[in-house]
PDB file of C-alpha atoms in Angstrom:
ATOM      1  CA  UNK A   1       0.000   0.000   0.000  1.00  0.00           C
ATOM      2  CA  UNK A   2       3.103   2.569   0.685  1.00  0.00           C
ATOM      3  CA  UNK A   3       5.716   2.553  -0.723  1.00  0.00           C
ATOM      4  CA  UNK A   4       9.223   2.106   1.082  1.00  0.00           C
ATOM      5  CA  UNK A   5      10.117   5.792   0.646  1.00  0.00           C
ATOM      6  CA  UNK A   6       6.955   7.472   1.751  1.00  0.00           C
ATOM      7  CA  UNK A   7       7.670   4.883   4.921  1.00  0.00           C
ATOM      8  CA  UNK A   8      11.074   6.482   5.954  1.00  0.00           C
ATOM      9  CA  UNK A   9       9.598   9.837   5.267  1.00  0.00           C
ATOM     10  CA  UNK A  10       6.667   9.488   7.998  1.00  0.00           C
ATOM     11  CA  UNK A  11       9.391   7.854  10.275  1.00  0.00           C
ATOM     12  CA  UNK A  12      11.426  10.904   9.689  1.00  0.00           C
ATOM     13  CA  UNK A  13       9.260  13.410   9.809  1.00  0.00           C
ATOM     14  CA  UNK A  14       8.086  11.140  13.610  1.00  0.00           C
ATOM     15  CA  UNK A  15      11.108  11.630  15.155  1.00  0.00           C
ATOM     16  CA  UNK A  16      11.652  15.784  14.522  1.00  0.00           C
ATOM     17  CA  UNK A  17       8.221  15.821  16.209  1.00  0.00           C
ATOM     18  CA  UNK A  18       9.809  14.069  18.896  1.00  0.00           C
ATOM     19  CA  UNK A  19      13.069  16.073  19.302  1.00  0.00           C
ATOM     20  CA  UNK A  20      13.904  18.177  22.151  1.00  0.00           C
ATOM     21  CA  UNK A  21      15.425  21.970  22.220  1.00  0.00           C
ATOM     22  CA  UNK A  22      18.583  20.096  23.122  1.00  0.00           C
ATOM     23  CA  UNK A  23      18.526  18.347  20.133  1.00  0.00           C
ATOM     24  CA  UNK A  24      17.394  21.349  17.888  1.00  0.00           C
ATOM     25  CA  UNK A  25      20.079  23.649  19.352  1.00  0.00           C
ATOM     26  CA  UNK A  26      22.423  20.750  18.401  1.00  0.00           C
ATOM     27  CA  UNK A  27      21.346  20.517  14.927  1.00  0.00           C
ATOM     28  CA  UNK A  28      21.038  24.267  14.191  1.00  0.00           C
ATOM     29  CA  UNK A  29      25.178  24.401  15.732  1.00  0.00           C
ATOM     30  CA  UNK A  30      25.955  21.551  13.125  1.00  0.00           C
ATOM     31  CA  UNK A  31      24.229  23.283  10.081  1.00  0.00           C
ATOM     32  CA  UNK A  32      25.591  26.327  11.148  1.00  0.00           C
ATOM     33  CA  UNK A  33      29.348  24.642  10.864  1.00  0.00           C
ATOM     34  CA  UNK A  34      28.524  23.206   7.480  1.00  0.00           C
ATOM     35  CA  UNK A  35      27.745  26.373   6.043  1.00  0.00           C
ATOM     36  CA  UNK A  36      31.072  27.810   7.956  1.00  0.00           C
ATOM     37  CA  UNK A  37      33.033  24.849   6.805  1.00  0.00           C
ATOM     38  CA  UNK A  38      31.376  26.037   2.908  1.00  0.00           C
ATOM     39  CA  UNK A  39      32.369  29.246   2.939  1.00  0.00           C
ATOM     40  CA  UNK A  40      35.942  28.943   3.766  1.00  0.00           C
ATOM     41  CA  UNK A  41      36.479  26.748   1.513  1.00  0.00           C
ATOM     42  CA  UNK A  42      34.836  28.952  -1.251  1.00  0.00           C
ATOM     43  CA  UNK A  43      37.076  31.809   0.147  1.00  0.00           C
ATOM     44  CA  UNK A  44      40.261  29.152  -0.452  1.00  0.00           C
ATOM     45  CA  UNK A  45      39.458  28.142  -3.521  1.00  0.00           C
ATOM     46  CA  UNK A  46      39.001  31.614  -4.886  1.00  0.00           C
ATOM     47  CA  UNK A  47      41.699  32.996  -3.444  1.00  0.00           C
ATOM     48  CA  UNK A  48      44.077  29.799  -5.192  1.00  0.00           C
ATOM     49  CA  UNK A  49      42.901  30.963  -8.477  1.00  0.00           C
ATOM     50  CA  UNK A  50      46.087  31.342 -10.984  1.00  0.00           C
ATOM     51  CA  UNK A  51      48.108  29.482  -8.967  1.00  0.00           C
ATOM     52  CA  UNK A  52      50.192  26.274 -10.057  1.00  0.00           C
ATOM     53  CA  UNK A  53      51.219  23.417  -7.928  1.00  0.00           C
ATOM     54  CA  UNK A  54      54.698  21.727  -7.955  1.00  0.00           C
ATOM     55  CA  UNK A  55      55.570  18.540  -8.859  1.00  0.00           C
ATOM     56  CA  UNK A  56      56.523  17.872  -4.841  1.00  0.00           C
ATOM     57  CA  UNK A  57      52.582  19.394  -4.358  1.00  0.00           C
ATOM     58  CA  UNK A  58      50.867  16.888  -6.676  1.00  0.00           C
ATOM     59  CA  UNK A  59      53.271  13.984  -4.766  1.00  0.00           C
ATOM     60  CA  UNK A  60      52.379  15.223  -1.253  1.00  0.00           C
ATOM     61  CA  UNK A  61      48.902  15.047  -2.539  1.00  0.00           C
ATOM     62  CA  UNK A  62      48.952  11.527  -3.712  1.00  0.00           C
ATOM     63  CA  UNK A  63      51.301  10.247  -0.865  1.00  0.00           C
ATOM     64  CA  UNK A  64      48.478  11.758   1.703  1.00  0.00           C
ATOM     65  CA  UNK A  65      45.459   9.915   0.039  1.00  0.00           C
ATOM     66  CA  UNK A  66      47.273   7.180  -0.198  1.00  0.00           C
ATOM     67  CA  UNK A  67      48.270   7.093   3.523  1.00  0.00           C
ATOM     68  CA  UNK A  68      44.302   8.116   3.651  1.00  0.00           C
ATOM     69  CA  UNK A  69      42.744   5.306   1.872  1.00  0.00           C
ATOM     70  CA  UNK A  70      45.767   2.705   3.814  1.00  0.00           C
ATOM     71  CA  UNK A  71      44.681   4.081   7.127  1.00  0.00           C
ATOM     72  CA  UNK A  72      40.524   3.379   6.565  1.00  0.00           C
ATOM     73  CA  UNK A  73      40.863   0.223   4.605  1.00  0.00           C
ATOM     74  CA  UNK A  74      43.072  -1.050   7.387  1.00  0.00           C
ATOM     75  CA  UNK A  75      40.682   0.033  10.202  1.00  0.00           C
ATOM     76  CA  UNK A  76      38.117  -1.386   8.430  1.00  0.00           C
ATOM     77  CA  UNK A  77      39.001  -4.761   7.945  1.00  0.00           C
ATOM     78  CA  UNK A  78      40.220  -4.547  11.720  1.00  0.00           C
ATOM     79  CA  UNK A  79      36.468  -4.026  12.430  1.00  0.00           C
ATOM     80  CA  UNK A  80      35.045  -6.951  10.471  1.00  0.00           C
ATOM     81  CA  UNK A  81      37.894  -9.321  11.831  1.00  0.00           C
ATOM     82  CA  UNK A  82      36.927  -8.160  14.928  1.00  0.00           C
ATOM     83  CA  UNK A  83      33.323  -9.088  14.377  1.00  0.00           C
ATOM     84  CA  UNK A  84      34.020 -11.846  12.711  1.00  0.00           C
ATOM     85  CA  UNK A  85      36.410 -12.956  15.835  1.00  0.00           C
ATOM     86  CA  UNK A  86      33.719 -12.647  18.747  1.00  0.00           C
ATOM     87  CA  UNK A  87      35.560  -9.772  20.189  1.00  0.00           C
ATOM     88  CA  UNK A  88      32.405  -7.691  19.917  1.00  0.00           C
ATOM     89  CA  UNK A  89      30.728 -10.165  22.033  1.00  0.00           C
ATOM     90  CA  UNK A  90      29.932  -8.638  25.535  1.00  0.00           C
ATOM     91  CA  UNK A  91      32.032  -8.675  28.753  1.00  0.00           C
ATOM     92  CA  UNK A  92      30.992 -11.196  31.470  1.00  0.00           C
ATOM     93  CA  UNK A  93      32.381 -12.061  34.734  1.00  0.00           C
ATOM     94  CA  UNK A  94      34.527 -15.209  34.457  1.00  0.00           C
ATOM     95  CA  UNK A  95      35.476 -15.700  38.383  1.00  0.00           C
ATOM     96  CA  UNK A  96      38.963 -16.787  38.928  1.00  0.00           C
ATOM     97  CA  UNK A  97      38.612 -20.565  39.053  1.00  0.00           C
ATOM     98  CA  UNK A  98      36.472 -20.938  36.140  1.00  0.00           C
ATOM     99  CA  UNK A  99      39.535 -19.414  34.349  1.00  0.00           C
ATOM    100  CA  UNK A 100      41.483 -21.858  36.360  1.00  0.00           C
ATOM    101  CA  UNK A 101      39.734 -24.951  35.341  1.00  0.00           C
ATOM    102  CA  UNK A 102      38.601 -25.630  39.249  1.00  0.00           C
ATOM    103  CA  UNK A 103      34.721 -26.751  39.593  1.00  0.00           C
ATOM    104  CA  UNK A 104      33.036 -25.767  42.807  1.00  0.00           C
ATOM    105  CA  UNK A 105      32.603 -29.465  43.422  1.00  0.00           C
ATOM    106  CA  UNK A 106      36.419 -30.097  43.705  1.00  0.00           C
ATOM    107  CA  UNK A 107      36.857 -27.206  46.255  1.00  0.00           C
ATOM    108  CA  UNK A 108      38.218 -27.567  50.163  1.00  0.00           C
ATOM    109  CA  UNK A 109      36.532 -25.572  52.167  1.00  0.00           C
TER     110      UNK A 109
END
């Protein structure tokens, strides 16, 4: 009867009914850094107009993205070997002779 879109919408438009001034006040301080973030770096790029970049520019440019993409793909597949791994799993209390291999019903009390 709806479709999957008009779905998401209503859920959407559920939970901004539901937010707080906290979370407003948030929101407007993040938007407000976007458009910050936006207009310094149409100041930058307007202000680099003309300008030519060495051949030591382009390499520190390709030498940083590759360090980049190195750094995320490796963090990455530590997070899905971690998963894979049970070491996501949560903590529980292993008392000290269950780790030691000791049952309660060999104990001397």
């Amino acid at each position: 009867m709806f479709s999957k879109h008009s779905m998401a919408i209503g859920s959407i438009a559920k939970s901004m009914r539901t937010m707080g001034k906290g979370s407003w006040a948030i929101l407007a301080a993040l938007l407000t850094l976007c458009a910050a973030s936006a207009v310094v770096c149409y100041l930058g790029w307007i202000s680099a107009a003309g300008t030519d970049v060495s051949r030591a520019g382009y390499a520190a440019l390709v030498l940083g993205v590759v360090c980049s993409l190195v750094v995320g793909v490796g963090l990455m597949a530590l997070i899905f070997y971690s998963s894979r791994a049970g070491y996501d799993e949560p903590a529980r209390l292993v008392k000290d002779d269950q780790f030691r291999g000791i049952r309660d019903s060999d104990r001397e009390f």
